[in-house]
XYZ file of C-alpha atoms in Angstrom:
706
model
C 0.000 0.000 0.000
C 1.298 3.451 -0.940
C 2.230 5.529 2.116
C 0.622 8.923 2.600
C 3.433 11.481 2.319
C 1.241 14.579 2.136
C 2.677 15.952 5.383
C 6.140 15.612 3.909
C 5.571 17.387 0.596
C 2.697 19.773 1.361
C 2.613 20.409 5.111
C 0.316 22.956 6.704
C 3.243 24.374 8.699
C 7.010 23.969 9.022
C 9.599 24.392 11.763
C 13.375 24.350 11.389
C 15.037 23.163 14.595
C 18.651 24.285 14.676
C 18.060 27.393 12.569
C 21.121 29.626 12.709
C 22.601 32.918 11.562
C 25.965 31.186 11.114
C 26.461 30.549 7.360
C 28.764 27.640 8.183
C 25.877 25.681 9.730
C 23.402 23.702 7.684
C 20.568 25.070 9.812
C 21.312 28.471 8.290
C 21.021 27.247 4.698
C 17.780 25.344 5.306
C 16.197 28.193 7.242
C 17.109 30.648 4.479
C 15.419 28.448 1.892
C 12.389 27.790 4.085
C 11.678 31.525 4.248
C 11.469 31.881 0.458
C 7.697 31.300 0.480
C 6.424 32.802 3.766
C 2.920 33.277 2.391
C 2.385 29.602 1.558
C 2.454 28.282 5.147
C 3.730 29.327 8.582
C 7.493 28.823 8.926
C 8.894 28.718 12.471
C 12.586 28.993 13.329
C 13.826 27.274 16.487
C 17.155 27.928 18.178
C 17.777 26.928 21.784
C 19.311 30.356 22.497
C 16.275 32.212 21.177
C 16.816 35.749 19.937
C 16.558 36.405 16.238
C 17.614 34.260 13.287
C 17.649 35.714 9.777
C 15.861 38.764 11.149
C 12.995 36.747 12.638
C 12.243 35.935 16.252
C 13.339 32.382 17.007
C 11.583 30.122 19.492
C 13.763 28.355 22.032
C 11.792 25.119 21.583
C 8.970 23.669 19.565
C 6.735 23.838 22.615
C 7.278 27.612 22.799
C 5.666 28.003 19.345
C 2.335 27.299 21.019
C 0.645 25.609 18.075
C 0.989 22.286 16.205
C 3.678 22.018 13.526
C 3.113 19.445 10.779
C 6.678 19.118 9.410
C 9.840 19.567 11.464
C 13.367 19.788 10.043
C 16.003 18.799 12.604
C 19.551 20.065 12.162
C 21.133 19.767 15.601
C 24.216 18.007 17.005
C 23.805 14.264 17.373
C 23.602 14.318 21.176
C 20.368 16.305 21.071
C 18.719 14.510 18.160
C 16.467 12.058 20.006
C 15.141 14.791 22.272
C 14.397 16.954 19.239
C 12.455 14.104 17.606
C 10.451 13.549 20.793
C 9.652 17.279 20.945
C 8.525 17.223 17.310
C 6.175 14.280 17.898
C 4.865 15.918 21.058
C 3.915 19.057 19.128
C 1.954 16.991 16.610
C 4.468 16.654 13.801
C 3.439 14.206 11.067
C 6.730 14.435 9.176
C 10.355 14.799 10.268
C 13.308 15.608 8.008
C 16.481 14.617 9.852
C 19.621 16.436 8.706
C 21.610 15.251 11.740
C 24.266 12.589 10.954
C 26.083 9.966 13.004
C 23.737 6.984 12.880
C 23.809 3.849 10.701
C 26.730 5.242 8.719
C 28.750 5.421 11.975
C 28.490 1.773 13.006
C 26.403 -0.668 15.034
C 25.655 1.706 17.913
C 24.474 4.379 15.510
C 22.297 1.864 13.693
C 20.644 0.865 16.964
C 19.890 4.531 17.754
C 18.535 5.043 14.252
C 16.190 2.057 14.509
C 14.887 3.174 17.893
C 14.096 6.662 16.570
C 12.375 5.278 13.464
C 10.207 3.022 15.627
C 9.112 5.990 17.752
C 8.241 8.020 14.657
C 6.202 5.208 13.103
C 4.430 4.506 16.397
C 3.300 8.144 16.425
C 1.867 7.819 12.917
C 4.506 10.126 11.430
C 7.117 9.715 8.698
C 10.872 10.322 8.807
C 13.273 11.241 5.987
C 16.917 10.550 6.868
C 18.749 10.815 9.176
C 21.977 11.978 7.564
C 20.138 13.665 4.692
C 20.397 17.066 3.020
C 16.742 18.006 3.056
C 13.848 18.088 0.611
C 12.199 20.522 -1.793
C 8.925 20.543 -3.711
C 8.552 23.287 -6.295
C 4.904 22.407 -6.865
C 3.992 23.248 -3.248
C 6.623 25.940 -2.632
C 8.342 23.803 -0.012
C 12.041 24.680 0.164
C 13.883 22.718 2.835
C 17.237 22.010 1.184
C 20.354 24.148 1.033
C 20.054 24.897 -2.676
C 17.455 26.099 -5.134
C 16.144 23.830 -7.849
C 14.740 25.227 -11.069
C 11.090 24.210 -11.460
C 10.225 21.475 -13.931
C 8.926 17.941 -14.229
C 11.782 15.785 -12.871
C 11.599 14.347 -9.353
C 15.158 13.805 -8.145
C 15.710 11.224 -5.403
C 19.381 11.221 -4.513
C 21.893 10.030 -1.960
C 24.263 12.780 -3.108
C 23.692 16.504 -2.792
C 26.571 17.491 -5.065
C 25.315 15.176 -7.772
C 21.950 16.910 -7.587
C 23.694 20.221 -8.180
C 25.565 18.807 -11.174
C 22.347 17.512 -12.699
C 20.799 20.933 -12.311
C 23.751 22.601 -14.047
C 23.781 20.065 -16.865
C 20.021 20.174 -17.290
C 19.682 23.935 -17.628
C 20.717 24.112 -21.324
C 18.050 21.501 -22.095
C 15.331 23.290 -20.162
C 15.220 20.577 -17.508
C 13.832 21.488 -14.097
C 12.701 19.698 -10.976
C 9.337 19.054 -9.403
C 10.875 17.623 -6.253
C 14.211 16.914 -4.634
C 14.640 14.436 -1.801
C 17.940 13.591 -0.173
C 17.509 9.917 0.737
C 19.916 9.820 3.671
C 19.911 6.542 5.611
C 16.305 5.644 4.696
C 15.524 4.704 8.292
C 11.796 5.106 7.644
C 10.843 6.672 4.295
C 12.577 4.576 1.657
C 13.436 4.973 -1.989
C 10.498 2.689 -2.778
C 8.087 4.902 -0.815
C 9.290 7.957 -2.701
C 9.102 6.359 -6.155
C 5.548 5.228 -5.421
C 4.551 8.707 -4.261
C 6.199 10.442 -7.221
C 4.332 8.079 -9.535
C 1.098 9.647 -8.267
C 2.412 13.211 -8.196
C 0.752 15.226 -10.959
C 3.669 17.654 -11.200
C 6.226 14.912 -11.890
C 6.755 13.605 -15.423
C 9.983 11.642 -14.844
C 11.787 10.206 -11.811
C 15.580 10.445 -11.558
C 17.331 8.318 -8.929
C 20.878 8.242 -7.635
C 21.145 5.393 -5.153
C 24.004 3.577 -3.474
C 21.728 1.402 -1.330
C 18.469 0.141 -2.817
C 17.220 -1.432 0.401
C 14.613 -3.799 -1.041
C 15.831 -3.833 -4.626
C 12.998 -5.973 -5.955
C 10.424 -3.625 -4.417
C 12.226 -0.706 -6.095
C 12.073 -2.483 -9.453
C 8.384 -3.249 -8.944
C 7.620 0.371 -8.025
C 9.525 1.644 -11.052
C 7.818 -0.823 -13.388
C 4.363 0.384 -12.321
C 5.188 4.082 -11.966
C 3.457 5.083 -15.188
C 6.302 7.454 -16.061
C 10.005 7.100 -16.906
C 12.476 6.185 -14.162
C 16.178 6.873 -14.762
C 18.756 5.317 -12.427
C 22.378 6.194 -11.740
C 24.070 3.996 -9.163
C 27.633 3.675 -7.941
C 29.105 0.209 -8.407
C 25.693 -1.059 -9.585
C 24.780 -2.168 -6.042
C 26.425 -4.169 -3.280
C 28.128 -7.354 -4.360
C 26.480 -10.460 -3.019
C 28.421 -12.721 -0.678
C 28.531 -15.887 -2.732
C 30.435 -19.115 -2.460
C 30.547 -19.317 -6.274
C 29.958 -23.051 -6.135
C 28.426 -23.029 -9.600
C 28.939 -21.432 -12.995
C 26.048 -19.135 -12.126
C 27.729 -17.908 -8.951
C 31.019 -17.370 -10.742
C 29.478 -15.442 -13.628
C 26.957 -13.233 -11.832
C 28.080 -9.801 -10.595
C 26.216 -7.088 -8.758
C 26.285 -5.022 -11.966
C 24.516 -7.866 -13.798
C 21.831 -7.976 -11.128
C 21.104 -4.249 -11.217
C 21.120 -4.195 -15.026
C 18.711 -7.148 -15.143
C 16.349 -5.524 -12.654
C 16.383 -2.288 -14.646
C 15.722 -4.064 -17.927
C 12.848 -6.045 -16.441
C 11.340 -2.946 -14.852
C 11.820 -0.700 -17.878
C 14.213 1.565 -15.953
C 16.774 3.573 -17.923
C 20.125 2.650 -16.352
C 22.849 5.268 -16.884
C 26.518 5.416 -15.965
C 27.247 9.120 -15.456
C 25.463 12.380 -14.565
C 25.976 13.486 -18.162
C 24.233 10.397 -19.496
C 21.424 10.858 -16.982
C 20.918 14.415 -18.257
C 20.869 13.191 -21.857
C 18.248 10.552 -21.109
C 16.089 12.935 -19.089
C 16.252 15.496 -21.883
C 15.181 12.828 -24.366
C 12.313 11.575 -22.218
C 11.144 15.131 -21.605
C 11.109 15.868 -25.320
C 8.019 16.571 -27.390
C 7.302 14.216 -30.297
C 8.225 10.651 -29.477
C 8.301 11.192 -25.736
C 6.810 8.762 -23.278
C 3.519 10.276 -22.299
C 1.334 10.024 -19.240
C -2.435 10.042 -19.485
C -4.618 11.499 -16.727
C -4.642 9.065 -13.814
C -7.823 7.669 -12.338
C -7.057 4.954 -9.808
C -3.763 3.269 -10.648
C -0.514 4.328 -12.322
C -0.326 3.352 -15.987
C 2.740 1.569 -17.304
C 4.528 3.924 -19.682
C 5.216 2.850 -23.243
C 7.429 4.522 -25.831
C 5.749 6.024 -28.859
C 7.715 3.626 -31.068
C 9.329 0.307 -30.264
C 11.375 0.142 -33.466
C 15.045 1.022 -33.659
C 15.428 1.371 -37.437
C 17.226 4.699 -37.583
C 17.826 7.022 -40.509
C 20.977 9.094 -40.123
C 20.708 12.421 -41.958
C 23.695 14.716 -42.426
C 25.118 17.499 -44.497
C 28.615 16.027 -44.542
C 29.944 12.530 -45.045
C 32.179 12.540 -41.976
C 29.425 13.481 -39.575
C 27.136 10.883 -41.129
C 29.655 8.061 -40.799
C 30.473 8.927 -37.193
C 26.804 9.228 -36.286
C 25.960 5.894 -37.933
C 28.690 4.191 -35.913
C 27.533 5.860 -32.708
C 23.941 4.842 -33.374
C 24.830 1.191 -33.947
C 27.135 1.096 -30.920
C 24.261 2.442 -28.810
C 21.993 -0.386 -29.970
C 20.144 1.257 -32.844
C 19.905 -0.197 -36.347
C 20.970 1.816 -39.409
C 19.725 -0.200 -42.403
C 19.977 0.725 -46.047
C 16.778 2.411 -47.131
C 14.543 0.656 -49.634
C 14.302 1.695 -53.275
C 10.910 3.476 -52.939
C 12.173 5.657 -50.074
C 15.392 6.425 -51.924
C 13.427 7.466 -55.002
C 11.214 9.793 -52.969
C 14.294 11.400 -51.445
C 15.818 11.913 -54.893
C 12.819 13.997 -55.882
C 13.712 16.617 -53.239
C 17.537 16.322 -53.178
C 20.096 16.885 -55.892
C 21.948 14.276 -57.895
C 25.090 14.040 -55.783
C 23.152 13.575 -52.522
C 23.499 10.140 -50.916
C 20.143 8.530 -50.143
C 21.061 5.027 -48.959
C 21.521 5.721 -45.209
C 23.219 7.784 -44.041
C 21.396 10.339 -46.140
C 23.829 13.124 -47.066
C 22.858 16.506 -48.536
C 26.388 16.761 -49.973
C 26.425 20.558 -49.869
C 22.844 21.171 -50.973
C 22.050 22.920 -47.694
C 24.100 25.964 -48.678
C 22.238 26.216 -51.980
C 18.801 25.542 -50.518
C 18.481 25.452 -46.715
C 14.921 24.102 -46.984
C 16.423 20.855 -48.282
C 17.053 20.005 -44.622
C 13.317 20.068 -43.986
C 12.513 18.229 -47.209
C 14.845 15.362 -46.317
C 13.655 15.107 -42.714
C 10.047 15.114 -43.890
C 10.765 12.310 -46.327
C 12.465 10.208 -43.679
C 9.786 10.745 -41.045
C 7.152 9.737 -43.565
C 8.868 6.470 -44.523
C 7.305 3.364 -42.996
C 10.699 1.656 -42.818
C 12.109 4.427 -40.584
C 11.357 4.383 -36.853
C 13.563 7.309 -35.822
C 15.807 9.999 -37.306
C 19.188 11.243 -36.128
C 20.130 14.543 -37.809
C 23.785 15.464 -37.469
C 26.316 18.017 -38.599
C 26.349 21.680 -39.530
C 22.661 22.569 -39.166
C 22.506 25.681 -37.010
C 25.742 27.075 -38.427
C 24.147 29.512 -40.847
C 21.999 31.140 -38.175
C 24.914 30.985 -35.751
C 27.068 32.979 -38.130
C 24.328 35.574 -38.543
C 23.957 35.752 -34.753
C 27.653 36.375 -34.270
C 28.491 32.896 -32.986
C 31.037 32.346 -35.738
C 31.804 29.478 -38.030
C 29.265 30.075 -40.793
C 29.808 31.138 -44.393
C 30.192 34.795 -45.210
C 27.082 36.780 -46.100
C 24.915 34.270 -44.299
C 21.806 36.398 -43.635
C 19.806 34.787 -46.440
C 21.023 31.336 -45.448
C 20.272 32.065 -41.795
C 16.724 33.047 -42.657
C 16.330 29.941 -44.777
C 17.730 27.741 -42.018
C 15.265 29.129 -39.478
C 12.428 28.491 -41.945
C 13.758 24.950 -42.378
C 13.680 24.441 -38.605
C 10.043 25.543 -38.503
C 9.171 23.216 -41.386
C 10.906 20.327 -39.614
C 8.662 20.987 -36.624
C 5.670 20.869 -38.945
C 6.772 17.559 -40.475
C 7.239 16.164 -36.969
C 3.677 17.110 -36.049
C 2.394 15.226 -39.094
C 4.629 12.176 -38.542
C 5.444 12.074 -34.805
C 8.515 9.875 -34.624
C 11.607 10.281 -32.443
C 13.918 12.911 -33.894
C 17.199 13.921 -32.264
C 19.647 16.527 -33.525
C 23.395 16.761 -33.076
C 24.673 20.174 -34.074
C 27.983 21.948 -34.007
C 25.909 24.983 -32.991
C 23.315 23.698 -30.494
C 22.602 27.189 -29.120
C 21.946 28.752 -32.528
C 18.554 30.369 -33.248
C 17.473 27.586 -35.612
C 18.398 24.875 -33.104
C 16.486 26.773 -30.434
C 13.430 26.616 -32.686
C 13.767 22.836 -32.677
C 14.457 22.624 -28.943
C 11.482 24.802 -28.044
C 9.292 22.463 -30.104
C 10.483 19.483 -28.064
C 13.291 18.190 -30.295
C 16.358 17.213 -28.213
C 19.487 18.987 -29.486
C 23.008 17.961 -28.420
C 26.532 18.990 -29.268
C 27.971 15.451 -28.957
C 27.101 12.667 -31.386
C 27.193 9.967 -28.713
C 24.715 11.947 -26.626
C 22.316 12.203 -29.550
C 22.528 8.445 -30.124
C 21.939 7.657 -26.440
C 18.962 10.012 -26.375
C 17.448 8.261 -29.364
C 17.816 4.902 -27.628
C 15.842 6.279 -24.680
C 13.109 7.519 -27.003
C 12.710 4.219 -28.820
C 11.517 0.863 -27.603
C 13.332 -1.920 -25.860
C 12.962 -4.244 -28.830
C 14.958 -7.404 -28.245
C 14.990 -6.884 -24.486
C 11.491 -8.343 -24.440
C 8.472 -7.436 -22.352
C 8.960 -5.439 -19.159
C 7.518 -6.052 -15.722
C 8.705 -7.540 -12.438
C 7.212 -11.007 -11.938
C 5.686 -11.689 -8.530
C 7.376 -14.271 -6.362
C 5.456 -17.541 -6.096
C 4.281 -18.736 -2.673
C 7.077 -20.297 -0.653
C 7.200 -24.063 -1.076
C 8.060 -26.688 1.531
C 11.805 -26.239 2.160
C 14.110 -28.568 0.280
C 15.698 -31.202 2.489
C 17.824 -33.118 -0.035
C 20.160 -30.813 -2.004
C 21.901 -33.781 -3.593
C 21.954 -34.381 -7.325
C 18.999 -36.741 -7.428
C 17.070 -34.674 -4.902
C 17.367 -31.611 -7.168
C 16.422 -33.678 -10.210
C 13.307 -34.886 -8.420
C 12.367 -31.362 -7.344
C 12.685 -30.002 -10.877
C 11.085 -33.028 -12.523
C 8.023 -32.594 -10.310
C 7.690 -29.090 -11.799
C 7.744 -30.447 -15.336
C 11.449 -30.189 -16.180
C 12.300 -33.200 -18.412
C 15.335 -35.371 -17.594
C 16.658 -38.636 -19.056
C 16.055 -41.749 -16.903
C 18.644 -42.006 -14.096
C 19.428 -44.019 -10.972
C 21.793 -43.319 -8.072
C 24.149 -46.218 -7.244
C 26.857 -46.894 -4.680
C 28.272 -50.230 -5.825
C 28.597 -52.566 -8.809
C 25.427 -54.487 -8.007
C 23.383 -51.311 -8.010
C 25.125 -50.232 -11.198
C 24.120 -53.380 -13.081
C 20.590 -53.252 -11.690
C 20.202 -49.694 -12.915
C 21.480 -50.651 -16.356
C 18.732 -53.231 -16.564
C 16.006 -50.619 -16.114
C 16.677 -48.740 -19.368
C 18.623 -49.292 -22.562
C 22.026 -47.900 -23.400
C 24.036 -46.102 -24.378
C 24.718 -44.918 -20.848
C 26.230 -41.991 -18.981
C 28.111 -42.417 -15.708
C 28.616 -39.466 -13.346
C 30.546 -39.271 -10.095
C 28.406 -37.344 -7.619
C 29.415 -34.664 -5.093
C 32.025 -33.084 -7.414
C 31.839 -29.395 -8.390
C 33.103 -29.656 -11.971
C 32.671 -33.323 -12.759
C 33.915 -33.097 -16.351
C 37.178 -31.382 -15.362
C 37.822 -34.037 -12.711
C 37.196 -36.912 -15.094
C 33.958 -37.698 -13.311
C 31.753 -38.038 -16.400
C 31.818 -40.871 -18.941
C 29.613 -40.606 -22.031
C 28.393 -42.964 -24.756
C 28.933 -46.175 -22.823
C 27.460 -48.600 -25.331
C 26.509 -51.505 -23.038
C 26.734 -52.936 -19.521
C 30.324 -54.077 -19.976
C 31.440 -50.586 -21.008
C 29.454 -49.102 -18.111
C 31.046 -51.480 -15.592
C 34.556 -50.795 -16.919
C 34.011 -47.051 -16.697
C 32.695 -47.375 -13.152
C 35.730 -49.366 -11.983
C 38.152 -46.887 -13.529
C 36.318 -43.837 -12.164
C 35.908 -45.273 -8.693
C 39.601 -46.201 -8.531
C 40.584 -42.625 -9.452
C 37.985 -40.600 -7.556
C 36.529 -42.822 -4.852
C 33.237 -40.929 -4.983
C 30.613 -42.124 -2.460
C 27.884 -42.340 -5.096
C 27.377 -42.335 -8.857
C 24.549 -41.687 -11.261
C 23.731 -44.044 -14.127
C 21.714 -42.309 -16.838
C 20.390 -42.900 -20.309
C 22.568 -41.146 -22.861
C 20.622 -38.351 -24.561
C 20.664 -37.933 -28.325
C 22.947 -34.941 -28.826
C 22.372 -34.781 -32.587
C 21.642 -31.229 -33.741
C 21.478 -30.098 -30.109
C 22.682 -26.881 -28.464
C 23.727 -26.842 -24.797
C 22.346 -24.036 -22.639
C 22.781 -23.114 -18.996
C 20.009 -22.008 -16.646
C 20.883 -20.835 -13.155
C 19.350 -18.833 -10.326
C 21.197 -16.988 -7.548
C 19.532 -15.443 -4.504
C 20.662 -11.817 -4.270
C 20.288 -10.116 -0.850
C 18.794 -6.962 -2.439
C 16.867 -8.244 -5.448
C 15.976 -11.801 -4.458
C 16.225 -14.640 -6.991
C 18.068 -13.616 -10.162
C 18.191 -15.929 -13.181
C 20.979 -16.452 -15.686
C 20.502 -18.090 -19.090
C 23.014 -18.554 -21.865
C 25.258 -20.852 -23.792
C 26.019 -23.845 -21.582
C 28.285 -26.846 -21.357
C 31.889 -27.003 -20.223
C 32.823 -23.689 -21.891
C 30.207 -21.580 -20.105
C 32.643 -19.542 -18.012
C 35.049 -19.156 -20.931
C 32.524 -17.868 -23.459
C 30.419 -15.874 -20.943
C 27.524 -15.560 -23.381
C 24.803 -15.164 -20.772
C 21.868 -12.889 -19.928
C 20.175 -12.091 -16.626
C 16.639 -11.460 -15.385
C 14.749 -11.372 -12.114
C 13.227 -14.767 -11.354
C 10.820 -16.302 -12.027
C 11.316 -15.661 -15.747
C 8.139 -15.870 -17.866
C 8.572 -17.984 -20.994
C 8.111 -14.990 -23.300
C 10.946 -13.108 -21.599
C 13.121 -16.222 -21.497
C 12.762 -16.615 -25.251
C 13.689 -12.946 -25.769
C 16.795 -13.399 -23.609
C 17.880 -16.465 -25.593
C 17.363 -14.729 -28.930
C 19.401 -11.771 -27.687
C 22.548 -13.823 -26.984
C 25.628 -13.306 -29.145
C 25.390 -16.955 -30.151
C 21.658 -16.767 -30.921
C 22.299 -17.570 -34.627
C 23.245 -21.096 -33.486
C 19.713 -21.537 -32.168
C 18.268 -20.629 -35.561
C 20.449 -23.168 -37.373
C 23.756 -22.606 -39.177
C 25.730 -24.498 -41.839
C 22.848 -26.770 -42.650
C 21.923 -27.563 -39.056
C 18.212 -27.292 -38.220
C 16.838 -24.683 -35.844
C 16.310 -25.843 -32.267
C 13.075 -25.497 -30.301
C 13.690 -22.209 -28.482
C 10.056 -22.070 -27.366
C 10.441 -25.409 -25.567
C 13.661 -24.204 -23.927
C 11.919 -21.021 -22.752
C 9.105 -23.048 -21.182
C 11.661 -25.153 -19.266
C 13.473 -21.983 -18.137
C 10.203 -20.679 -16.714
C 9.718 -23.906 -14.727
C 13.282 -23.967 -13.380
C 13.251 -20.323 -12.302
C 9.811 -20.657 -10.742
C 11.028 -23.559 -8.599
C 14.054 -21.526 -7.517
C 11.926 -18.512 -6.650
C 9.611 -20.668 -4.542
C 12.551 -21.982 -2.483
C 14.276 -19.053 -0.735
C 16.475 -21.543 1.120
C 18.275 -22.279 -2.186
C 21.262 -19.958 -2.602
C 22.151 -21.280 -6.055
C 20.510 -23.713 -8.440
C 21.740 -24.626 -11.882
C 20.832 -26.808 -14.823
C 23.868 -27.213 -17.074
C 23.576 -28.331 -19.711
C 19.991 -27.888 -20.816
C 20.040 -29.651 -24.174
C 17.832 -28.023 -26.792
C 17.116 -29.984 -29.972
C 14.730 -29.415 -32.877
C 12.195 -31.606 -31.074
C 12.356 -30.151 -27.549
C 14.517 -29.562 -24.477
C 16.055 -31.963 -21.946
C 17.924 -31.192 -18.702
C 21.119 -33.256 -18.501
C 22.569 -32.109 -15.185
C 21.456 -30.149 -12.122
C 22.870 -28.983 -8.831
C 21.940 -26.688 -5.945
C 23.546 -25.006 -2.949
C 21.516 -24.185 0.145
C 22.052 -21.033 2.214
């Protein structure tokens, strides 16, 4: 259930405890900001010495105010923090913003103090942001309780770094980005990142949610909140989360990193994961753009899952110079876009508006026509936007230079007034074409601040100076394509805990869920071996049990044609390894088969996380794997498999038939559902999962309990 944070973002009254005239103290900065909107709500300043602060009479305590205060900001030394919280609750506070530090970040004793305070706040029916935070601000309610000002706009910024928030504001200004809210997360003792994402999803003044987080708390709950927010969520995180403490007793454990887990959660939830503040600004500018942006319809009862205007990534690169076009095409493909050659009908239509030497294959190059006829820019863009085979357009190069020269910015041809006028007209016509064919359009210009580029920017077209930024923006504006459907699957009900983590116990657990295996029997001596061989026909497989990498240790013998070969292999293996038990199995038909791996690790932040990829003995060497939160629906599993580098093998190469990827995806769903229903399993792995043209068969399985 979404928590009610009204008292936090739109309180009836505010008090700043620790307000000060000393500019070196944080209580001075917060009090100064709080007084920016004195007509919106009563703002009380509290300083234990009384007197005046910032020219206003300060109360010596909250009790001295003589009336209830709904939100209290506490910026006092740590020794007086608990008493200040108690005073706030006693005066009826429903929200507390705790600037004071020295709690969980200071060690076990501080964590115990923090938990005790949070319990008192919750027991009083109030909410607490922090401690160890830098305040909050809400431009939509004129609530200013942070040390800095934030330009108004549609981005809600939830951050564990104050300086990073300032950098985002500086970087966002040229793109017209502003903020609806700012919340410094602090230690999240009570109000968590999840609570804030859920509240911002319902906030009418917020169109996008930007997050910088070092600690997700409940990572799966964050992913679920982001997936259902109904508006874009952009995440920047340091180190991609805390690394899990794993024994790495399987390929899955060895291959999975914390970065993989965070990236998988973001992909599943539809979150835009970025690496730097610059990239975050680029993505936010793209998602805040006009045509092609992710929109939000009026909300009735529940947030609506946002969808991009287009899910295609077929990109037309349009330039006025061959070099810019080639660089932009490379940048687009490296970012994950597709730059295909345009079809003959589209090329012919372009030739009717461009001159003979113009290139129309893709990239489309004016080849100097812009200087002769600036409106050719608009003609070409209009033709590309109107082509069914084009999902998005990246315009790159000199556009903006003619008007820049006229405006005194330099770099344009001499006598450019006529060209400047024509370029501005071209910009306006491009806007008109975009209204008729609303597809994602991004511009990279050598002159992004020129008058003609401002025409585009004011109409909602993202304009960047760097080619790589333009390409990244276009990725954000287009669909996820091969990443498959988004959404965080619910965890199944917990099953009866597993008692037998041995090889045959895991086989039985998975087989009961519908995972197919070849016939097999566990044996401990020659008599049992021969009895097992009598239950099914050869050829046989013999495996030594209780070994981590059986193949490397010589603990697997394949294609044993008959009982005599099986017995000879057993005697040799037992003499070398002395394993306490062995498994006798029917040899699967490997003809035309591909070996996959399916594993699930239990991450402390995000819960069960699945890995699928190319399997067999070379799994760790090739590292062709993909990750997703478990359980993995079959549709998503199939998308993950088809997105592997080695996916062409699944479709059949060099005369080999295609394998049954749909059957493999169904088995992946069953395996990951079992793992998700057993939280006591730290790692579970099926390797290999043999996929043939006629279905899928699990050939080996293992698990590690917590």
